[in-house]
């Protein structure tokens, strides 16, 4: 019952109607974010258990226009692992990423710099602003488009990137400190636990396109899942923030925002005032 009440307060209870909810149905206009950037990292991995820290080896991001449900821009780079530079056979088999691709890739700190420049280009071209971005004014002009990040689970930004940057003493862009966890949102909206990204797509009759565990393909398919959920009435909201100072200084944009604690537990609901 507590989960159901929480979903109701967040506006995540599914709105059923007799109208079509297929891929051609227009998206609702009440989304908080005009754009969402979907990220899905691939990292070093091994078949056997060990204490190795995972390193990002593929860094993809796709920009989803929430009013159209279409991807408008993409960023993609392979990344050089430096703590364990040789990929395991299991990792290559799982992800399809080869040793030659990561050796030709970028060190993580350079990749993040390139990614930041891509974001700056989007800010200039499309007027993107981020909830925890330093450039966001108290009342964003109408020409500005609010944007945030979205991942399937908290692992990508809350675990993988967070701890690799700490280990390597890399400055991480502050905009990556808050995001939407689509897996949690899916569970609350449909009141069922998805069996992975592909399982969630199949439940909605969507065919996975590309190769599973390819970071770019996973990001594209996650974007398609998010678009379908918005067409069915789901309003996507930030579910996790690593910032000590919350995003609550954004006035009158949305009434509630669910924040998850470090271990994934719900810690509080923030309410915005005028």
Tab-separated table of C-alpha atoms in Angstrom:
chain	number	residue	atom	x	y	z
A	1	UNK	CA	0.000	0.000	0.000
A	2	UNK	CA	2.861	2.385	0.778
A	3	UNK	CA	4.285	1.914	-2.707
A	4	UNK	CA	0.880	2.556	-4.242
A	5	UNK	CA	0.426	5.761	-2.241
A	6	UNK	CA	3.904	6.894	-3.245
A	7	UNK	CA	3.193	6.187	-6.903
A	8	UNK	CA	-0.075	8.117	-6.657
A	9	UNK	CA	1.646	11.154	-5.131
A	10	UNK	CA	4.304	11.051	-7.818
A	11	UNK	CA	1.668	10.820	-10.521
A	12	UNK	CA	3.009	7.442	-11.622
A	13	UNK	CA	-0.205	5.462	-11.414
A	14	UNK	CA	-1.030	4.404	-14.933
A	15	UNK	CA	-3.817	6.363	-16.559
A	16	UNK	CA	-5.813	3.799	-18.496
A	17	UNK	CA	-8.008	4.939	-21.349
A	18	UNK	CA	-9.753	3.487	-24.372
A	19	UNK	CA	-7.599	5.534	-26.725
A	20	UNK	CA	-4.597	4.076	-28.492
A	21	UNK	CA	-1.333	3.927	-26.568
A	22	UNK	CA	0.710	2.688	-29.494
A	23	UNK	CA	3.873	4.210	-30.881
A	24	UNK	CA	1.979	6.728	-33.055
A	25	UNK	CA	0.054	8.300	-30.203
A	26	UNK	CA	1.250	11.885	-29.573
A	27	UNK	CA	3.134	12.462	-26.328
A	28	UNK	CA	1.461	14.386	-23.542
A	29	UNK	CA	2.407	18.032	-23.179
A	30	UNK	CA	2.673	17.952	-19.371
A	31	UNK	CA	6.202	16.563	-19.152
A	32	UNK	CA	8.503	18.353	-16.730
A	33	UNK	CA	11.513	17.997	-19.008
A	34	UNK	CA	11.575	19.098	-22.640
A	35	UNK	CA	14.588	16.877	-23.256
A	36	UNK	CA	16.009	13.781	-21.609
A	37	UNK	CA	19.515	12.412	-22.155
A	38	UNK	CA	19.625	8.620	-21.886
A	39	UNK	CA	22.923	7.080	-20.762
A	40	UNK	CA	23.860	3.389	-20.692
A	41	UNK	CA	27.486	2.543	-19.906
A	42	UNK	CA	29.245	-0.723	-20.605
A	43	UNK	CA	32.097	-1.576	-18.260
A	44	UNK	CA	34.829	-4.108	-17.659
A	45	UNK	CA	33.463	-7.359	-16.251
A	46	UNK	CA	34.533	-10.899	-15.485
A	47	UNK	CA	32.783	-14.239	-15.312
A	48	UNK	CA	34.266	-15.074	-11.917
A	49	UNK	CA	33.750	-13.026	-8.757
A	50	UNK	CA	36.556	-10.656	-7.805
A	51	UNK	CA	37.211	-7.360	-6.069
A	52	UNK	CA	38.160	-5.428	-9.205
A	53	UNK	CA	36.660	-2.010	-9.693
A	54	UNK	CA	34.681	-1.710	-12.911
A	55	UNK	CA	35.817	0.757	-15.550
A	56	UNK	CA	33.660	2.277	-18.257
A	57	UNK	CA	34.560	0.991	-21.732
A	58	UNK	CA	31.629	2.422	-23.732
A	59	UNK	CA	30.087	5.853	-23.108
A	60	UNK	CA	26.874	6.454	-25.098
A	61	UNK	CA	24.233	9.146	-24.665
A	62	UNK	CA	21.129	9.917	-26.738
A	63	UNK	CA	19.076	13.109	-26.585
A	64	UNK	CA	15.325	12.426	-26.509
A	65	UNK	CA	12.825	15.169	-27.358
A	66	UNK	CA	9.939	14.443	-24.992
A	67	UNK	CA	7.336	16.320	-27.041
A	68	UNK	CA	8.043	14.263	-30.154
A	69	UNK	CA	9.443	11.054	-28.671
A	70	UNK	CA	12.367	11.206	-31.082
A	71	UNK	CA	16.127	11.045	-30.650
A	72	UNK	CA	17.689	14.274	-31.955
A	73	UNK	CA	21.380	13.835	-31.157
A	74	UNK	CA	23.831	11.175	-29.987
A	75	UNK	CA	27.207	11.029	-28.271
A	76	UNK	CA	29.328	7.883	-28.376
A	77	UNK	CA	32.867	6.938	-27.455
A	78	UNK	CA	34.790	3.836	-26.474
A	79	UNK	CA	36.875	4.309	-23.346
A	80	UNK	CA	40.303	2.929	-22.423
A	81	UNK	CA	40.322	0.928	-19.185
A	82	UNK	CA	43.534	1.713	-17.329
A	83	UNK	CA	43.347	-0.277	-14.101
A	84	UNK	CA	42.732	-3.533	-15.986
A	85	UNK	CA	43.497	-2.664	-19.617
A	86	UNK	CA	42.965	-6.157	-21.046
A	87	UNK	CA	39.311	-7.098	-21.494
A	88	UNK	CA	38.214	-10.507	-20.297
A	89	UNK	CA	36.862	-12.963	-22.868
A	90	UNK	CA	33.592	-12.846	-20.936
A	91	UNK	CA	33.405	-9.050	-21.305
A	92	UNK	CA	33.981	-9.151	-25.065
A	93	UNK	CA	31.447	-11.965	-25.446
A	94	UNK	CA	28.824	-10.114	-23.399
A	95	UNK	CA	29.223	-6.626	-24.841
A	96	UNK	CA	30.686	-7.264	-28.284
A	97	UNK	CA	33.387	-4.686	-27.485
A	98	UNK	CA	36.842	-5.709	-28.674
A	99	UNK	CA	40.285	-5.073	-27.282
A	100	UNK	CA	41.150	-3.035	-30.373
A	101	UNK	CA	38.131	-0.755	-29.829
A	102	UNK	CA	39.022	0.122	-26.237
A	103	UNK	CA	42.708	0.593	-27.092
A	104	UNK	CA	41.633	3.097	-29.730
A	105	UNK	CA	39.269	4.749	-27.250
A	106	UNK	CA	39.759	7.714	-24.928
A	107	UNK	CA	40.835	7.801	-21.285
A	108	UNK	CA	37.801	8.506	-19.142
A	109	UNK	CA	38.798	12.063	-18.211
A	110	UNK	CA	39.156	13.005	-21.892
A	111	UNK	CA	35.894	11.268	-22.740
A	112	UNK	CA	34.120	13.285	-20.041
A	113	UNK	CA	35.640	16.464	-21.454
A	114	UNK	CA	34.327	15.586	-24.933
A	115	UNK	CA	30.949	14.744	-23.438
A	116	UNK	CA	30.858	18.119	-21.654
A	117	UNK	CA	31.556	19.882	-24.944
A	118	UNK	CA	28.692	17.945	-26.547
A	119	UNK	CA	26.422	19.149	-23.734
A	120	UNK	CA	27.603	22.720	-24.208
A	121	UNK	CA	26.798	22.496	-27.924
A	122	UNK	CA	23.285	21.261	-27.082
A	123	UNK	CA	22.864	24.092	-24.590
A	124	UNK	CA	23.812	26.590	-27.277
A	125	UNK	CA	21.743	25.024	-30.067
A	126	UNK	CA	18.629	24.002	-28.146
A	127	UNK	CA	18.698	26.174	-25.020
A	128	UNK	CA	19.067	23.241	-22.626
A	129	UNK	CA	19.294	23.919	-18.905
A	130	UNK	CA	19.753	21.341	-16.127
A	131	UNK	CA	18.095	21.246	-12.669
A	132	UNK	CA	21.454	21.366	-10.849
A	133	UNK	CA	23.333	23.371	-13.469
A	134	UNK	CA	25.127	26.508	-12.351
A	135	UNK	CA	23.787	28.481	-15.308
A	136	UNK	CA	20.157	27.947	-14.393
A	137	UNK	CA	18.565	31.192	-13.249
A	138	UNK	CA	15.830	31.457	-10.638
A	139	UNK	CA	13.208	31.660	-13.369
A	140	UNK	CA	14.400	30.148	-16.674
A	141	UNK	CA	13.342	32.123	-19.777
A	142	UNK	CA	10.652	30.521	-21.904
A	143	UNK	CA	13.260	29.797	-24.583
A	144	UNK	CA	15.178	27.542	-22.218
A	145	UNK	CA	14.371	23.830	-22.274
A	146	UNK	CA	14.698	21.901	-19.021
A	147	UNK	CA	16.717	18.703	-19.431
A	148	UNK	CA	17.861	15.865	-17.200
A	149	UNK	CA	19.441	12.424	-17.496
A	150	UNK	CA	17.806	9.019	-17.535
A	151	UNK	CA	19.245	5.551	-16.974
A	152	UNK	CA	17.919	2.025	-16.582
A	153	UNK	CA	18.612	1.607	-12.814
A	154	UNK	CA	20.929	3.713	-10.663
A	155	UNK	CA	24.053	1.719	-11.536
A	156	UNK	CA	25.382	3.854	-14.396
A	157	UNK	CA	25.579	7.220	-12.634
A	158	UNK	CA	25.188	6.234	-8.987
A	159	UNK	CA	27.752	3.419	-8.932
A	160	UNK	CA	29.865	2.935	-12.047
A	161	UNK	CA	30.800	6.508	-12.961
A	162	UNK	CA	30.676	7.759	-9.380
A	163	UNK	CA	33.207	5.283	-7.977
A	164	UNK	CA	35.494	5.224	-10.998
A	165	UNK	CA	35.824	9.012	-10.847
A	166	UNK	CA	36.546	8.818	-7.117
A	167	UNK	CA	39.211	6.136	-7.567
A	168	UNK	CA	40.899	8.023	-10.398
A	169	UNK	CA	40.346	11.496	-8.888
A	170	UNK	CA	38.516	12.686	-11.991
A	171	UNK	CA	36.268	15.723	-11.829
A	172	UNK	CA	32.801	14.617	-12.871
A	173	UNK	CA	30.377	17.113	-14.475
A	174	UNK	CA	27.969	18.202	-11.732
A	175	UNK	CA	24.984	17.858	-14.068
A	176	UNK	CA	25.436	14.075	-13.791
A	177	UNK	CA	24.518	14.158	-10.093
A	178	UNK	CA	20.774	13.724	-10.631
A	179	UNK	CA	18.755	11.519	-12.944
A	180	UNK	CA	15.630	9.484	-13.602
A	181	UNK	CA	15.816	5.753	-12.861
A	182	UNK	CA	13.463	4.324	-15.483
A	183	UNK	CA	13.429	0.857	-13.908
A	184	UNK	CA	11.993	2.225	-10.646
A	185	UNK	CA	9.613	4.485	-12.566
A	186	UNK	CA	8.430	1.530	-14.678
A	187	UNK	CA	7.759	-0.554	-11.576
A	188	UNK	CA	5.706	2.194	-9.942
A	189	UNK	CA	3.816	3.157	-13.100
A	190	UNK	CA	2.801	-0.333	-14.219
A	191	UNK	CA	2.794	-1.918	-10.750
A	192	UNK	CA	5.002	-4.801	-11.883
A	193	UNK	CA	8.677	-5.619	-11.697
A	194	UNK	CA	10.344	-5.631	-15.122
A	195	UNK	CA	12.597	-8.517	-16.136
A	196	UNK	CA	15.393	-6.343	-17.403
A	197	UNK	CA	15.234	-3.726	-20.138
A	198	UNK	CA	14.340	-6.235	-22.841
A	199	UNK	CA	11.641	-7.735	-20.630
A	200	UNK	CA	10.125	-4.299	-20.051
A	201	UNK	CA	10.097	-3.658	-23.807
A	202	UNK	CA	8.518	-7.036	-24.517
A	203	UNK	CA	5.804	-6.393	-21.932
A	204	UNK	CA	4.777	-3.357	-23.998
A	205	UNK	CA	5.076	-5.137	-27.340
A	206	UNK	CA	8.263	-3.312	-28.367
A	207	UNK	CA	10.958	-5.231	-30.231
A	208	UNK	CA	14.503	-4.628	-29.011
A	209	UNK	CA	16.519	-3.176	-31.885
A	210	UNK	CA	20.217	-3.956	-32.193
A	211	UNK	CA	22.436	-5.925	-29.847
A	212	UNK	CA	21.738	-6.304	-26.132
A	213	UNK	CA	24.604	-5.040	-23.945
A	214	UNK	CA	25.771	-2.716	-26.671
A	215	UNK	CA	25.727	0.547	-24.753
A	216	UNK	CA	24.485	2.641	-27.673
A	217	UNK	CA	21.780	0.136	-28.632
A	218	UNK	CA	20.682	-0.160	-25.006
A	219	UNK	CA	20.471	3.647	-24.723
A	220	UNK	CA	18.404	3.914	-27.904
A	221	UNK	CA	16.010	1.203	-26.735
A	222	UNK	CA	15.730	2.784	-23.284
A	223	UNK	CA	14.765	6.036	-25.013
A	224	UNK	CA	12.057	4.204	-26.953
A	225	UNK	CA	10.731	2.676	-23.733
A	226	UNK	CA	10.656	6.103	-22.066
A	227	UNK	CA	8.777	7.532	-25.060
A	228	UNK	CA	6.151	4.777	-24.863
A	229	UNK	CA	5.680	5.314	-21.135
A	230	UNK	CA	5.157	9.040	-21.700
A	231	UNK	CA	2.579	8.261	-24.396
A	232	UNK	CA	0.730	6.138	-21.842
A	233	UNK	CA	0.583	9.020	-19.383
A	234	UNK	CA	3.750	8.631	-17.293
A	235	UNK	CA	5.295	11.940	-16.220
A	236	UNK	CA	9.033	11.344	-15.844
A	237	UNK	CA	10.524	12.810	-12.673
A	238	UNK	CA	13.978	12.835	-11.109
A	239	UNK	CA	14.307	9.865	-8.750
A	240	UNK	CA	17.891	10.218	-7.504
A	241	UNK	CA	20.227	13.056	-6.563
A	242	UNK	CA	23.781	12.928	-5.232
A	243	UNK	CA	23.821	16.639	-4.469
A	244	UNK	CA	23.792	17.716	-0.820
A	245	UNK	CA	21.845	20.782	-1.928
A	246	UNK	CA	18.713	19.552	-3.649
A	247	UNK	CA	17.272	20.801	-6.910
A	248	UNK	CA	14.469	22.473	-4.955
A	249	UNK	CA	15.480	25.982	-6.001
A	250	UNK	CA	13.686	25.448	-9.318
A	251	UNK	CA	10.408	27.259	-8.649
A	252	UNK	CA	6.947	26.076	-9.598
A	253	UNK	CA	8.054	23.492	-12.174
A	254	UNK	CA	6.628	20.392	-10.530
A	255	UNK	CA	5.083	19.674	-7.149
A	256	UNK	CA	7.074	16.666	-5.981
A	257	UNK	CA	10.347	14.939	-6.634
A	258	UNK	CA	11.252	11.507	-5.320
A	259	UNK	CA	14.820	11.188	-4.079
A	260	UNK	CA	16.455	7.852	-3.384
A	261	UNK	CA	19.070	7.325	-0.710
A	262	UNK	CA	22.521	5.806	-1.337
A	263	UNK	CA	21.172	2.269	-0.939
A	264	UNK	CA	18.114	2.872	-3.068
A	265	UNK	CA	15.655	3.522	-0.236
A	266	UNK	CA	13.124	6.323	-0.491
A	267	UNK	CA	14.276	9.100	1.820
A	268	UNK	CA	11.941	12.014	1.273
A	269	UNK	CA	9.586	13.882	-0.982
A	270	UNK	CA	10.468	17.511	-1.666
A	271	UNK	CA	7.705	20.038	-2.247
A	272	UNK	CA	8.257	23.240	-4.166
A	273	UNK	CA	6.750	26.535	-3.167
A	274	UNK	CA	5.919	29.576	-5.279
